[in-house]
Amino acid sequence: MIVCHYDFVVVGGGMSGVCAAIAAARRGVKTALVHNRPVLGGNASSEIRMHICGADHHMSAPNARETGILEEILLENKRRNPEMVYPIFDSVLWEKVHYQKNLTLYLNTHMTEVLCDGDRIEAICALQMTTEKSFCIYGNFFLDATGDGVLGAKAGAEYRIGRENSSQYGESLAPEKADPYTMGNSLMFKARDMGHEVPFIKPFWANTYTEEQLRLRDHSDVTSGYWWIELGGGERDVISHGEELRDELLKAVFGVWDHIKNGGEHGAEKMELEWVGFLPGKRESRRLIGDYVLTEKDCLEGTRFEDAVAYGGWPMDIHTVEGFLNESDVPTVWNQVNGIYSIPYRCLYSRNIRNLFLGGRAISCSHVAFSSTRVMGTCAVVGQAAGTAASMAVTRNMEPRKLLDYVGELQQELLKDDCYIPFVVNKDPADYARRAVVTADSHIPGCDPKKVINGVARTVEEESNCWRALIESHPSILLSLPEKMPIREIRLTLDSNLSKEITPSINQSVLSRQKSGPPQELLKEYEVNILLNGKVVKHMTAQSYGQRLQCLFPGRTDGDAVQINAISTYGSRETTIFEVRIY
């Protein structure tokens, strides 16, 4: 048994766990990420290949895409993986974690036991299947990002499985009577055009489907699919019947493909199966209970929480009970939310386990609210919020609940790292730029230079919140400080077009909406000058490398102004800067 000690232990390497672990490690916290699969990403990995959905709802909500660490990862993938090949995305995720200082990655490592001292987790026991090594991993704080809430359940954390009745939280979309039903699991497939007719021989074990049976399930896109090939959550729960459900899903996938190839005119004569998943993507199982339970009302009315740390916006996407077995019902009902809603910090820690943070799809929600928060874009920003909170808990030696007294500080740290929190603006007292006078040699009407210090780093409704100018004139923006100050860091938030999808996907309709490479709106090359009494005392040339958040470290340089000169973009005729911070 190998014994290890960490400040913060994250169990589960999906998008939420990845973002949480990176966020904590970047703040100097000794962090472990324990994941029982060979690749990171969970449902977004090459093992499952689900695109990362979020508040933008496939571009139907402008300027709603999640930023922060998730945006950093997806933009790096756009730059390095223009054809959106999933195994390459796996490597981008691995690189971000493996080479992150203060972060130790345990892949292929399955948690087998949780050691507790009363209402605190002391350690987890885990087996690394590739090396046959056993670990006992101690931590001061833990995050359950397992998806199934396994860590919390083993530690004795309160949780819920199934649907609450409508009267419990006053939810019109909940059933009249509570039940243990959840959404089910799905297997994905991908097909490719071979340029010539390709036969398909149906395996003897595959199911048979008629057009009548599939009448409520769209199968017109034969390049990939289908989320509605979903089983479990009714008579068979998705955890204890997981292997059986996988086998049944394989029968369903090959049966659906047989129908597409041999069951009528579907335009698939030249298509062949390129890939079929063997690891089902899970939607719902345990939901851990925190100090607050997010509800339908919060999603619909956009409740303003003083402790808001993340946001969602995906519809309350409630799937039919029994999924694919329920042929007489549509596979899901899209219950639209009213724009973007906030998620409070109180949903991100356990109500009864004192050192347990919650992440991913197991955060504290009702079944109805969960149907919106469960998507990976939302899970990722929730994870970054939890990881940032954990770093504060370590620094202050303070239990998660007690951090509520410092939630304003948590919010400001998240904004600094390019997370968005509705109705929360930059009030960082350490940011010199907030006291600057901002001018520019040109700007597009409605995009005044002073907007780079208005505290909001994205377009919100009709407010642009940015400086924008034509790139052909190599425009310049100047932030004049009230006095000479020691400048150690300059942060710029650029425009990566938060109205467009940049997620990996096997779905051609999703990929067809994307352009190869970094978003053209991003500033590509630029210069930064630190001035003192009108003279340049520090000159820096920089490239964005396709990233939205730029951090420059000039070393301590005394100056009374910062000038930014735009040189080129990735294709746009306009250059845009949403925010400038100076430290």
Coordinates of C-alpha atoms in Angstrom, one line a residue:
M1 CA 0.0 0.0 0.0
I2 CA 1.5 3.3 -1.1
V3 CA 0.4 6.2 1.2
C4 CA 0.1 9.7 -0.2
H5 CA -0.9 13.0 1.3
Y6 CA -2.5 16.0 -0.5
D7 CA -4.3 19.2 0.3
F8 CA -7.1 18.5 -2.1
V9 CA -8.2 15.2 -3.7
V10 CA -10.5 15.2 -6.7
V11 CA -12.2 11.9 -7.5
G12 CA -13.5 11.7 -11.1
G13 CA -11.7 13.0 -14.2
G14 CA -14.6 14.2 -16.3
M15 CA -14.7 17.9 -17.4
S16 CA -15.8 19.0 -13.9
G17 CA -13.0 17.2 -12.1
V18 CA -10.4 18.3 -14.6
C19 CA -11.4 22.0 -14.2
A20 CA -11.6 21.7 -10.4
A21 CA -8.2 20.0 -10.1
I22 CA -6.4 22.5 -12.4
A23 CA -8.1 25.5 -10.6
A24 CA -6.8 24.4 -7.2
A25 CA -3.3 23.4 -8.4
R26 CA -2.8 26.8 -10.1
R27 CA -3.3 28.4 -6.7
G28 CA -0.5 26.4 -5.2
V29 CA -2.6 23.7 -3.6
K30 CA -1.1 20.2 -3.7
T31 CA -3.8 18.3 -5.6
A32 CA -4.5 14.8 -6.7
L33 CA -6.9 13.8 -9.5
V34 CA -8.0 10.2 -9.3
H35 CA -9.8 8.8 -12.4
N36 CA -10.7 5.2 -13.1
R37 CA -10.5 5.4 -16.9
P38 CA -7.5 5.5 -19.2
V39 CA -8.4 8.9 -20.6
L40 CA -9.8 12.1 -19.1
G41 CA -13.0 13.9 -20.1
G42 CA -15.7 11.5 -19.0
N43 CA -18.7 11.8 -21.4
A44 CA -16.6 14.1 -23.6
S45 CA -13.7 11.6 -24.0
S46 CA -13.0 9.3 -26.9
E47 CA -14.6 6.5 -25.0
I48 CA -18.1 8.1 -25.1
R49 CA -17.8 11.1 -27.6
M50 CA -20.6 13.3 -26.4
H51 CA -20.3 17.0 -27.4
I52 CA -19.9 19.5 -24.5
C53 CA -23.3 21.2 -24.2
G54 CA -23.9 24.3 -22.1
A55 CA -25.9 27.4 -21.6
D56 CA -25.7 28.5 -25.2
H57 CA -27.9 25.5 -26.2
H58 CA -26.2 24.8 -29.5
M59 CA -25.8 28.5 -30.3
S60 CA -29.5 29.4 -29.7
A61 CA -28.5 31.8 -26.8
P62 CA -26.0 34.5 -27.9
N63 CA -22.9 35.1 -25.8
A64 CA -23.7 32.4 -23.3
R65 CA -20.8 29.9 -23.9
E66 CA -18.9 29.0 -20.7
T67 CA -15.4 30.5 -20.3
G68 CA -12.6 29.9 -17.7
I69 CA -10.6 26.7 -17.9
L70 CA -13.1 25.0 -20.1
E71 CA -12.7 27.7 -22.7
E72 CA -8.9 27.5 -22.4
I73 CA -9.1 23.7 -23.1
L74 CA -11.5 24.0 -26.0
L75 CA -9.6 26.8 -27.7
E76 CA -6.3 24.9 -27.4
N77 CA -8.1 21.9 -29.0
K78 CA -9.4 24.2 -31.8
R79 CA -5.8 25.3 -32.5
R80 CA -4.2 21.9 -32.3
N81 CA -7.0 19.6 -33.5
P82 CA -8.8 21.3 -36.4
E83 CA -10.5 18.1 -37.5
M84 CA -11.9 17.4 -34.0
V85 CA -10.4 14.0 -33.7
Y86 CA -11.4 12.6 -30.3
P87 CA -8.2 10.8 -29.4
I88 CA -6.3 14.1 -30.0
F89 CA -8.8 15.8 -27.6
D90 CA -7.9 13.1 -25.1
S91 CA -4.3 14.1 -25.4
V92 CA -5.1 17.9 -24.9
L93 CA -6.9 17.1 -21.7
W94 CA -4.1 14.8 -20.5
E95 CA -1.5 17.5 -21.3
K96 CA -3.4 20.1 -19.3
V97 CA -3.5 17.9 -16.3
H98 CA -0.2 16.0 -16.5
Y99 CA 2.0 19.0 -16.9
Q100 CA 0.1 21.2 -14.4
K101 CA 2.4 22.1 -11.4
N102 CA 1.1 20.9 -8.0
L103 CA -1.2 18.4 -9.7
T104 CA -0.7 14.6 -9.6
L105 CA -2.8 12.5 -12.0
Y106 CA -3.8 8.9 -11.2
L107 CA -5.3 7.3 -14.3
N108 CA -6.8 3.8 -14.4
T109 CA -7.2 4.2 -10.6
H110 CA -10.4 3.0 -9.1
M111 CA -11.5 4.1 -5.6
T112 CA -12.4 1.1 -3.6
E113 CA -12.9 2.5 -0.1
V114 CA -13.4 5.7 1.8
L115 CA -11.9 6.2 5.2
C116 CA -13.8 8.6 7.5
D117 CA -13.5 10.0 11.0
G118 CA -17.0 10.8 11.9
D119 CA -18.4 13.4 9.4
R120 CA -15.0 14.0 7.8
I121 CA -13.3 12.1 5.0
E122 CA -9.7 11.1 6.0
A123 CA -8.6 9.2 2.9
I124 CA -9.6 7.1 -0.1
C125 CA -8.2 3.7 -0.9
A126 CA -7.7 3.0 -4.6
L127 CA -6.3 0.4 -7.0
Q128 CA -4.4 1.3 -10.1
M129 CA -5.4 -1.4 -12.5
T130 CA -2.5 -1.0 -14.9
T131 CA 0.3 -1.3 -12.3
E132 CA -1.5 -3.4 -9.6
K133 CA -0.5 -0.7 -7.1
S134 CA -2.7 0.0 -4.1
F135 CA -2.9 3.6 -2.8
C136 CA -4.1 5.2 0.4
I137 CA -4.6 8.8 -0.5
Y138 CA -5.1 11.2 2.4
G139 CA -6.5 14.7 1.9
N140 CA -7.6 17.7 3.8
F141 CA -10.5 18.3 1.4
F142 CA -12.1 16.1 -1.2
L143 CA -14.3 16.7 -4.3
D144 CA -16.8 14.2 -5.6
A145 CA -16.7 14.6 -9.4
T146 CA -17.5 10.9 -10.0
G147 CA -20.8 11.6 -11.7
D148 CA -22.5 8.9 -9.7
G149 CA -21.7 10.5 -6.3
V150 CA -19.7 7.4 -5.3
L151 CA -17.3 9.2 -3.0
G152 CA -20.1 11.0 -1.2
A153 CA -22.2 7.8 -0.9
K154 CA -19.3 5.8 0.5
A155 CA -18.6 8.6 3.0
G156 CA -22.2 8.7 4.2
A157 CA -23.1 12.0 2.5
E158 CA -26.8 12.6 2.1
Y159 CA -28.0 12.0 -1.4
R160 CA -31.2 11.5 -3.5
I161 CA -32.0 9.1 -6.3
G162 CA -35.0 9.7 -8.4
R163 CA -37.8 12.3 -8.8
E164 CA -39.2 14.4 -6.0
N165 CA -42.9 14.9 -6.0
S166 CA -44.2 18.2 -7.3
S167 CA -45.2 19.6 -3.9
Q168 CA -41.7 19.2 -2.3
Y169 CA -40.2 22.1 -4.1
G170 CA -43.3 23.5 -5.9
E171 CA -42.2 22.2 -9.3
S172 CA -44.8 21.9 -12.1
L173 CA -42.5 19.6 -14.1
A174 CA -42.1 17.0 -11.2
P175 CA -44.5 14.1 -11.0
E176 CA -47.3 14.1 -8.5
K177 CA -45.8 11.2 -6.6
A178 CA -42.1 10.7 -5.9
D179 CA -40.4 7.7 -7.4
P180 CA -36.9 6.3 -7.9
Y181 CA -36.8 6.9 -11.7
T182 CA -33.8 8.5 -13.3
M183 CA -32.7 9.2 -16.9
G184 CA -30.9 6.4 -18.6
N185 CA -27.6 5.6 -20.3
S186 CA -26.7 5.9 -24.0
L187 CA -24.2 4.5 -26.4
M188 CA -23.0 6.6 -29.4
F189 CA -21.9 5.5 -32.8
K190 CA -20.2 7.2 -35.8
A191 CA -20.4 6.3 -39.5
R192 CA -18.3 7.4 -42.5
D193 CA -19.0 7.7 -46.2
M194 CA -16.8 5.2 -48.1
G195 CA -17.6 6.5 -51.6
H196 CA -19.1 3.2 -52.7
E197 CA -21.9 1.0 -51.6
V198 CA -21.2 -0.9 -48.3
P199 CA -23.3 -3.8 -47.1
F200 CA -24.2 -4.3 -43.5
I201 CA -24.6 -7.8 -42.1
K202 CA -26.7 -7.7 -39.0
P203 CA -25.3 -9.6 -36.0
F204 CA -27.6 -12.4 -34.8
W205 CA -27.8 -10.7 -31.4
A206 CA -28.9 -7.2 -32.7
N207 CA -32.5 -6.0 -32.3
T208 CA -34.9 -5.4 -35.1
Y209 CA -36.7 -2.1 -35.5
T210 CA -39.4 -0.8 -37.9
E211 CA -40.0 2.7 -39.0
E212 CA -43.2 2.7 -36.9
Q213 CA -41.2 1.9 -33.8
L214 CA -38.8 4.8 -34.6
R215 CA -41.4 7.3 -35.7
L216 CA -40.8 9.6 -32.7
R217 CA -37.0 9.4 -32.9
D218 CA -35.3 11.3 -35.6
H219 CA -32.7 9.3 -37.4
S220 CA -32.3 11.3 -40.6
D221 CA -28.7 12.2 -39.8
V222 CA -26.9 8.9 -40.5
T223 CA -23.4 10.1 -39.8
S224 CA -23.6 9.7 -36.1
G225 CA -26.0 9.2 -33.2
Y226 CA -28.1 8.8 -31.2
W227 CA -28.6 10.2 -27.8
W228 CA -32.1 8.7 -27.7
I229 CA -30.7 5.2 -27.8
E230 CA -31.2 5.3 -24.0
L231 CA -31.9 2.6 -21.5
G232 CA -32.1 2.3 -17.7
G233 CA -33.4 4.4 -14.9
G234 CA -36.8 2.7 -14.7
E235 CA -37.0 -0.9 -13.6
R236 CA -33.3 -1.3 -14.0
D237 CA -31.2 1.4 -12.2
V238 CA -28.2 2.7 -14.1
I239 CA -25.6 1.7 -11.5
S240 CA -26.3 -1.9 -10.4
H241 CA -27.6 -2.9 -13.8
G242 CA -24.8 -1.0 -15.7
E243 CA -23.3 -4.0 -17.4
E244 CA -26.6 -5.5 -18.5
L245 CA -27.7 -2.1 -19.8
R246 CA -24.5 -1.8 -21.9
D247 CA -25.2 -5.2 -23.5
E248 CA -28.8 -4.1 -24.3
L249 CA -27.6 -0.8 -25.7
L250 CA -25.2 -2.6 -28.0
K251 CA -28.1 -4.6 -29.3
A252 CA -30.1 -1.4 -29.8
V253 CA -27.3 0.5 -31.6
F254 CA -26.6 -2.3 -34.1
G255 CA -30.4 -2.8 -34.5
V256 CA -30.9 0.9 -35.3
W257 CA -28.0 0.8 -37.8
D258 CA -29.5 -2.3 -39.4
H259 CA -32.7 -0.4 -39.9
I260 CA -30.9 2.5 -41.4
K261 CA -28.9 0.3 -43.8
N262 CA -31.4 -2.4 -44.6
G263 CA -34.8 -1.1 -43.4
G264 CA -35.8 1.4 -46.1
E265 CA -34.5 4.4 -47.9
H266 CA -32.3 6.3 -45.5
G267 CA -29.5 7.4 -47.9
A268 CA -26.9 5.3 -46.1
E269 CA -25.9 3.0 -49.0
K270 CA -22.3 4.2 -48.9
M271 CA -22.1 4.6 -45.1
E272 CA -20.3 2.1 -42.8
L273 CA -19.9 2.0 -39.1
E274 CA -16.6 3.6 -38.1
W275 CA -17.0 3.4 -34.3
V276 CA -19.4 2.2 -31.7
G277 CA -18.9 3.0 -28.1
F278 CA -18.6 0.3 -25.5
L279 CA -18.8 2.6 -22.4
P280 CA -22.3 4.0 -22.0
G281 CA -22.6 7.7 -21.2
K282 CA -24.5 8.3 -18.0
R283 CA -27.0 11.1 -17.4
E284 CA -28.4 10.7 -13.9
S285 CA -27.9 8.6 -10.7
R286 CA -27.2 10.0 -7.3
R287 CA -27.6 13.7 -6.5
L288 CA -25.7 14.8 -3.4
I289 CA -27.4 17.2 -1.0
G290 CA -25.9 20.5 0.0
D291 CA -27.0 23.4 2.1
Y292 CA -29.2 24.5 -0.8
V293 CA -31.1 22.5 -3.4
L294 CA -31.5 24.2 -6.8
T295 CA -35.0 23.9 -8.1
E296 CA -37.2 24.5 -11.2
K297 CA -38.2 27.9 -9.9
D298 CA -34.5 29.0 -9.7
C299 CA -33.9 27.9 -13.3
L300 CA -37.1 29.6 -14.6
E301 CA -36.9 32.8 -12.6
G302 CA -33.1 33.3 -12.5
T303 CA -33.0 33.6 -8.7
R304 CA -30.3 36.1 -7.7
F305 CA -28.1 34.4 -5.1
E306 CA -25.7 36.4 -3.1
D307 CA -23.4 33.3 -3.2
A308 CA -23.7 32.7 -7.0
V309 CA -20.5 31.2 -8.4
A310 CA -21.5 29.6 -11.7
Y311 CA -24.4 29.6 -14.1
G312 CA -26.5 27.4 -16.4
G313 CA -28.8 27.9 -19.3
W314 CA -29.4 24.5 -21.0
P315 CA -33.2 23.7 -21.1
M316 CA -34.7 21.5 -18.5
D317 CA -34.3 18.5 -20.8
I318 CA -36.4 15.8 -19.1
H319 CA -36.1 12.4 -20.8
T320 CA -39.0 9.9 -20.8
V321 CA -38.9 7.2 -18.2
E322 CA -37.4 3.9 -19.7
G323 CA -36.0 5.8 -22.6
F324 CA -35.9 3.8 -25.8
L325 CA -38.3 1.2 -24.4
N326 CA -41.0 3.8 -24.3
E327 CA -41.8 3.8 -28.0
S328 CA -45.1 5.7 -27.6
D329 CA -43.6 8.8 -26.0
V330 CA -41.1 11.4 -27.4
P331 CA -37.6 10.8 -26.0
T332 CA -37.4 14.1 -24.3
V333 CA -39.4 17.3 -23.6
W334 CA -37.4 20.6 -23.9
N335 CA -38.5 22.9 -21.2
Q336 CA -36.8 26.2 -21.9
V337 CA -35.3 28.2 -19.0
N338 CA -35.6 32.0 -19.0
G339 CA -32.1 32.8 -20.2
I340 CA -29.1 32.3 -17.9
Y341 CA -29.6 31.4 -14.2
S342 CA -27.2 31.4 -11.3
I343 CA -25.9 28.4 -9.3
P344 CA -25.1 29.2 -5.6
Y345 CA -22.0 28.1 -3.8
R346 CA -24.2 26.3 -1.3
C347 CA -25.0 23.6 -3.9
L348 CA -21.3 22.8 -4.1
Y349 CA -20.5 21.2 -0.8
S350 CA -22.1 18.4 1.3
R351 CA -24.7 19.2 3.9
N352 CA -23.3 16.6 6.3
I353 CA -19.8 15.7 5.4
R354 CA -17.7 18.6 6.5
N355 CA -14.8 18.5 4.1
L356 CA -16.5 17.3 0.9
F357 CA -17.0 19.6 -2.1
L358 CA -19.5 18.6 -4.9
G359 CA -18.9 18.8 -8.6
G360 CA -20.3 17.7 -11.9
R361 CA -23.7 16.3 -12.3
A362 CA -24.0 15.2 -8.6
I363 CA -24.3 18.8 -7.3
S364 CA -27.3 19.7 -5.0
C365 CA -30.3 19.9 -7.3
S366 CA -33.8 18.6 -7.6
H367 CA -34.4 16.2 -10.5
V368 CA -36.0 18.9 -12.5
A369 CA -33.2 21.5 -12.1
F370 CA -30.7 18.7 -12.6
S371 CA -32.1 18.1 -16.1
S372 CA -30.5 21.5 -17.0
T373 CA -27.3 21.5 -14.8
R374 CA -26.2 18.1 -15.9
V375 CA -24.6 19.1 -19.2
M376 CA -20.8 19.2 -19.3
G377 CA -20.4 22.9 -20.0
T378 CA -22.3 23.7 -16.8
C379 CA -20.4 20.9 -14.9
A380 CA -17.1 22.4 -16.0
V381 CA -17.7 25.9 -14.6
V382 CA -19.2 24.4 -11.4
G383 CA -16.0 22.3 -11.1
Q384 CA -13.8 25.4 -11.5
A385 CA -15.8 27.2 -8.8
A386 CA -15.5 24.2 -6.5
G387 CA -11.7 23.9 -7.1
T388 CA -11.2 27.6 -6.5
A389 CA -13.2 27.4 -3.3
A390 CA -11.1 24.4 -2.2
S391 CA -7.9 26.4 -2.7
M392 CA -9.3 29.1 -0.4
A393 CA -10.4 26.4 2.1
V394 CA -6.8 25.0 2.2
T395 CA -5.3 28.5 2.5
R396 CA -7.6 29.5 5.3
N397 CA -7.8 26.0 6.9
M398 CA -11.6 26.5 6.8
E399 CA -14.4 24.1 6.1
P400 CA -16.4 24.6 2.9
R401 CA -19.5 25.9 4.7
K402 CA -17.5 28.6 6.5
L403 CA -16.3 30.0 3.2
L404 CA -19.7 31.5 2.8
D405 CA -18.4 34.5 4.8
Y406 CA -15.8 34.9 2.0
V407 CA -17.9 34.2 -1.0
G408 CA -17.3 37.7 -2.4
E409 CA -13.6 36.9 -2.5
L410 CA -14.4 33.6 -4.3
Q411 CA -16.5 35.4 -6.8
Q412 CA -13.7 37.9 -7.6
E413 CA -11.1 35.1 -8.0
L414 CA -13.4 33.4 -10.5
L415 CA -14.0 36.6 -12.5
K416 CA -10.2 37.2 -12.6
D417 CA -9.8 33.7 -14.2
D418 CA -12.4 34.6 -16.9
C419 CA -15.4 32.8 -15.3
Y420 CA -18.7 34.6 -15.7
I421 CA -21.2 35.0 -12.9
P422 CA -24.5 36.8 -13.7
F423 CA -24.8 40.2 -12.1
V424 CA -21.3 40.0 -10.5
V425 CA -18.7 42.5 -11.7
N426 CA -15.0 43.1 -11.1
K427 CA -14.5 44.8 -7.8
D428 CA -11.0 43.5 -7.2
P429 CA -9.2 46.2 -5.1
A430 CA -5.8 45.0 -6.3
D431 CA -6.6 45.7 -9.9
Y432 CA -5.0 49.0 -10.8
A433 CA -6.9 49.3 -14.1
R434 CA -10.1 50.0 -12.3
R435 CA -8.7 53.5 -11.4
A436 CA -7.3 54.2 -14.9
V437 CA -8.4 56.7 -17.4
V438 CA -8.9 54.8 -20.7
T439 CA -8.5 56.3 -24.2
A440 CA -7.9 54.9 -27.6
D441 CA -6.9 56.3 -31.0
S442 CA -10.1 54.8 -32.6
H443 CA -13.1 52.8 -31.8
I444 CA -16.3 51.5 -33.4
P445 CA -19.5 53.3 -32.1
G446 CA -20.9 51.6 -29.0
C447 CA -17.6 50.0 -28.2
D448 CA -15.8 52.8 -26.2
P449 CA -12.4 52.1 -24.8
K450 CA -13.5 52.8 -21.2
K451 CA -15.6 49.6 -21.4
V452 CA -12.5 47.5 -20.8
I453 CA -12.7 48.5 -17.1
N454 CA -16.5 48.3 -16.6
G455 CA -16.2 45.0 -14.8
V456 CA -18.0 42.7 -17.3
A457 CA -15.9 40.7 -19.7
R458 CA -18.5 39.6 -22.3
T459 CA -21.4 40.9 -24.2
V460 CA -24.6 40.8 -22.1
E461 CA -27.8 41.4 -23.9
E462 CA -27.4 44.7 -25.8
E463 CA -24.3 45.9 -23.9
S464 CA -21.1 45.1 -25.8
N465 CA -18.8 45.6 -22.7
C466 CA -15.7 45.9 -25.0
W467 CA -13.4 48.1 -26.9
R468 CA -13.6 47.4 -30.6
A469 CA -11.7 49.0 -33.5
L470 CA -10.7 48.2 -37.1
I471 CA -7.6 46.1 -37.2
E472 CA -6.2 47.6 -40.4
S473 CA -5.2 50.8 -38.7
H474 CA -3.3 48.9 -35.9
P475 CA -5.4 50.6 -33.2
S476 CA -4.0 51.4 -29.8
I477 CA -5.6 51.6 -26.3
L478 CA -4.1 53.4 -23.4
L479 CA -4.8 53.0 -19.7
S480 CA -3.4 55.9 -17.7
L481 CA -2.9 55.2 -14.0
P482 CA -3.4 57.9 -11.3
E483 CA 0.3 57.6 -10.2
K484 CA 3.4 55.5 -10.7
M485 CA 2.8 51.9 -9.6
P486 CA 4.8 48.6 -9.6
I487 CA 3.3 46.6 -12.4
R488 CA 3.8 42.8 -12.2
E489 CA 1.0 41.4 -14.3
I490 CA -1.3 42.5 -17.1
R491 CA -4.4 40.5 -18.0
L492 CA -6.4 40.9 -21.2
T493 CA -9.7 39.2 -22.0
L494 CA -10.1 38.9 -25.8
D495 CA -13.0 38.0 -28.0
S496 CA -13.4 34.3 -28.9
N497 CA -17.0 34.7 -30.1
L498 CA -19.1 33.2 -27.3
S499 CA -22.0 32.8 -29.6
K500 CA -20.4 30.0 -31.6
E501 CA -19.8 26.4 -30.7
I502 CA -16.3 25.1 -30.4
T503 CA -17.0 21.7 -28.9
P504 CA -15.6 18.4 -30.2
S505 CA -18.4 16.3 -31.7
I506 CA -19.1 13.3 -33.8
N507 CA -22.2 15.0 -35.1
Q508 CA -21.8 16.5 -38.6
S509 CA -24.5 19.1 -38.0
V510 CA -22.6 20.4 -34.9
L511 CA -19.2 20.3 -36.7
S512 CA -20.6 22.0 -39.8
R513 CA -21.4 25.1 -37.7
Q514 CA -17.8 25.5 -36.8
K515 CA -14.8 26.9 -38.6
S516 CA -11.4 25.2 -38.5
G517 CA -8.8 26.7 -36.2
P518 CA -9.1 29.5 -33.6
P519 CA -12.1 31.9 -33.7
Q520 CA -11.4 34.6 -36.3
E521 CA -12.4 37.3 -33.8
L522 CA -9.4 36.6 -31.6
L523 CA -6.5 39.0 -31.5
K524 CA -3.5 37.1 -32.8
E525 CA -0.5 39.4 -32.4
Y526 CA -0.2 42.5 -30.2
E527 CA 2.2 44.7 -28.3
V528 CA 2.1 45.9 -24.7
N529 CA 4.1 48.9 -23.5
I530 CA 4.5 50.0 -19.9
L531 CA 5.1 53.8 -19.8
L532 CA 6.5 56.2 -17.2
N533 CA 6.2 59.9 -17.8
G534 CA 5.3 59.3 -21.4
K535 CA 8.3 57.1 -22.2
V536 CA 8.3 53.3 -22.8
V537 CA 10.1 51.5 -20.0
K538 CA 9.0 48.0 -20.9
H539 CA 8.1 46.7 -24.4
M540 CA 6.5 43.3 -24.9
T541 CA 5.5 41.6 -28.1
A542 CA 3.0 38.8 -27.7
Q543 CA 0.9 36.3 -29.5
S544 CA -2.4 35.0 -28.2
Y545 CA -1.8 31.4 -29.4
G546 CA -5.6 31.2 -29.9
Q547 CA -6.5 31.9 -26.3
R548 CA -9.1 34.3 -24.9
L549 CA -7.4 35.0 -21.5
Q550 CA -3.9 36.6 -21.8
C551 CA -1.6 36.9 -18.8
L552 CA 1.7 38.8 -19.2
F553 CA 4.3 39.0 -16.5
P554 CA 6.8 41.9 -17.1
G555 CA 8.6 41.4 -13.8
R556 CA 8.3 44.4 -11.4
T557 CA 8.2 47.4 -13.7
D558 CA 7.3 50.9 -12.3
G559 CA 4.9 52.7 -14.7
D560 CA 2.0 55.1 -14.8
A561 CA 0.4 53.8 -18.0
V562 CA -0.2 50.6 -20.1
Q563 CA -0.6 50.8 -23.8
I564 CA -1.8 47.9 -26.0
N565 CA -1.3 47.9 -29.7
A566 CA -3.3 45.5 -31.9
I567 CA -1.4 44.0 -34.8
S568 CA -3.4 41.2 -36.3
T569 CA -6.4 38.8 -35.7
Y570 CA -7.2 35.3 -36.8
G571 CA -9.3 36.7 -39.7
S572 CA -11.6 39.4 -38.4
R573 CA -11.4 43.0 -39.7
E574 CA -12.1 44.1 -36.1
T575 CA -10.0 43.7 -33.0
T576 CA -11.8 43.4 -29.6
I577 CA -10.7 43.6 -26.0
F578 CA -13.3 43.0 -23.3
E579 CA -11.2 43.6 -20.2
V580 CA -7.8 44.8 -19.1
R581 CA -6.5 44.2 -15.6
I582 CA -3.3 45.5 -14.2
Y583 CA -1.6 44.1 -11.0

